[in-house]
Amino acid sequence: MINWRENSALDGHEQVVFVNDEALGLAGIIAVHSTALGPAGGGCRIWSYAKDEDALTDALRLSRGMTYKNAMAELPMGGGKGVVYRMGADRAACMERFGESVEALSGAYVTAEDVGASVADMRAIARRTSYVAGIPKEGGRAGGDPSPWTSLGVHLCIKALLGGDVANCTIALQGVGAVGFGLCKLLLEEGARVIAADVSAANLERAAGIGAEVTDVARIHTCEADVFSPNALGAGLNACTIPEIGAPIVCGAANNQLETEEDGARLLARGIVYAPDYVVNAGGIINVSAEYLGESEAAVEARVRAVPQRLVRVLEAAKTEGLAPHEAADRIVRERLAAAKRV
Ligand code: NAD
């Protein structure tokens, strides 16, 4: 039994729902952090954890992160997240059951793909609820896998941080899954040198196949590069890794990259420019939000192309206010949330 009351990641969450079905072998969580700006939007992560409590901590942290990400991207959505941490043999039935729990929230939470989830999973969820996105649409309407939009947003941010051009620059990619691989492709197409590492041999091989050099997962953050780009899981920037980072810029899609608040200050003290994760990785949720609202792909592209401007504003605010970039981003978001609550 998960002891949710004592979880330190609880932060004024509006709802936490446990999705358990012993017969199916399914265990999951839906965390709704905030609906102040609209329905809580955030993907469903399918992952195994050492302890069930870790799944709850992840759901709570990720859902809070979605509130911040959606507010920063100026989307009409609050923040939530699903986590499936035990999946039964009948995957489609498990996802349908998860969809029933999403439906029971009556629109407070809108789900989509996250790590480990696929379009097929979203189609199964959609058999039980309409509060789901990430399903391909026709006729220029937004929809489908959000990852390519996340890759594009991160790519544009890296470009902006490098003065507008990645040619002949070296980017160290930690994780070449859906987002990392898309980013790898965009970078190689524009003449960058890419060094990649991944725990999945198949994913690493796929990146090597299009021209990435490969290195060990334990060494990727130490590579001498222009940018270190974390695109795997969270908490990769911490007291152990930060002293070893070999690039002057960190910019990637992984959610919750800083293990603790102090890690933002550690990066600042080393003179490393940190592009706050939720500012740069908003491409996917921009697509999810547009799909849910029935908007066009062209609207998605225009919003994703605006992501680097937002990053530049955050970095400028950080400089002016003497804050670490993640603190400046959080400050901007808290003001937006407070204004929404006042309305
Ligand atoms: P994914 O599962 O497709 O890819 C993750 C990759 O990281 C996999 O190839 C995996 O093998 C690898 N990996 C895991 N642990 C690793 C480690 N220690 N070192 C190196 N590689 C490791 O997931 P994704 O959709 O590409 O998402 C990547 C990250 O970006 C996640 O943190 C996710 O939450 C975040 N994100 C994704 C999206 C999206 O649109 N998919 C949007 C915003 C944020």
PDB file of N, CA and C in Angstrom, residues 76 188 295:
ATOM      1  N   PRO A  76      -3.919  26.900 -22.586  1.00  0.00           N
ATOM      2  CA  PRO A  76      -5.087  26.921 -21.702  1.00  0.00           C
ATOM      3  C   PRO A  76      -5.247  25.583 -20.983  1.00  0.00           C
ATOM      4  N   LEU A 188      22.066  16.421 -37.167  1.00  0.00           N
ATOM      5  CA  LEU A 188      22.963  15.891 -38.210  1.00  0.00           C
ATOM      6  C   LEU A 188      22.655  16.534 -39.561  1.00  0.00           C
ATOM      7  N   GLU A 295      -7.322  22.262 -33.038  1.00  0.00           N
ATOM      8  CA  GLU A 295      -6.619  23.282 -33.830  1.00  0.00           C
ATOM      9  C   GLU A 295      -5.780  22.633 -34.941  1.00  0.00           C
TER      10      GLU A 295
END
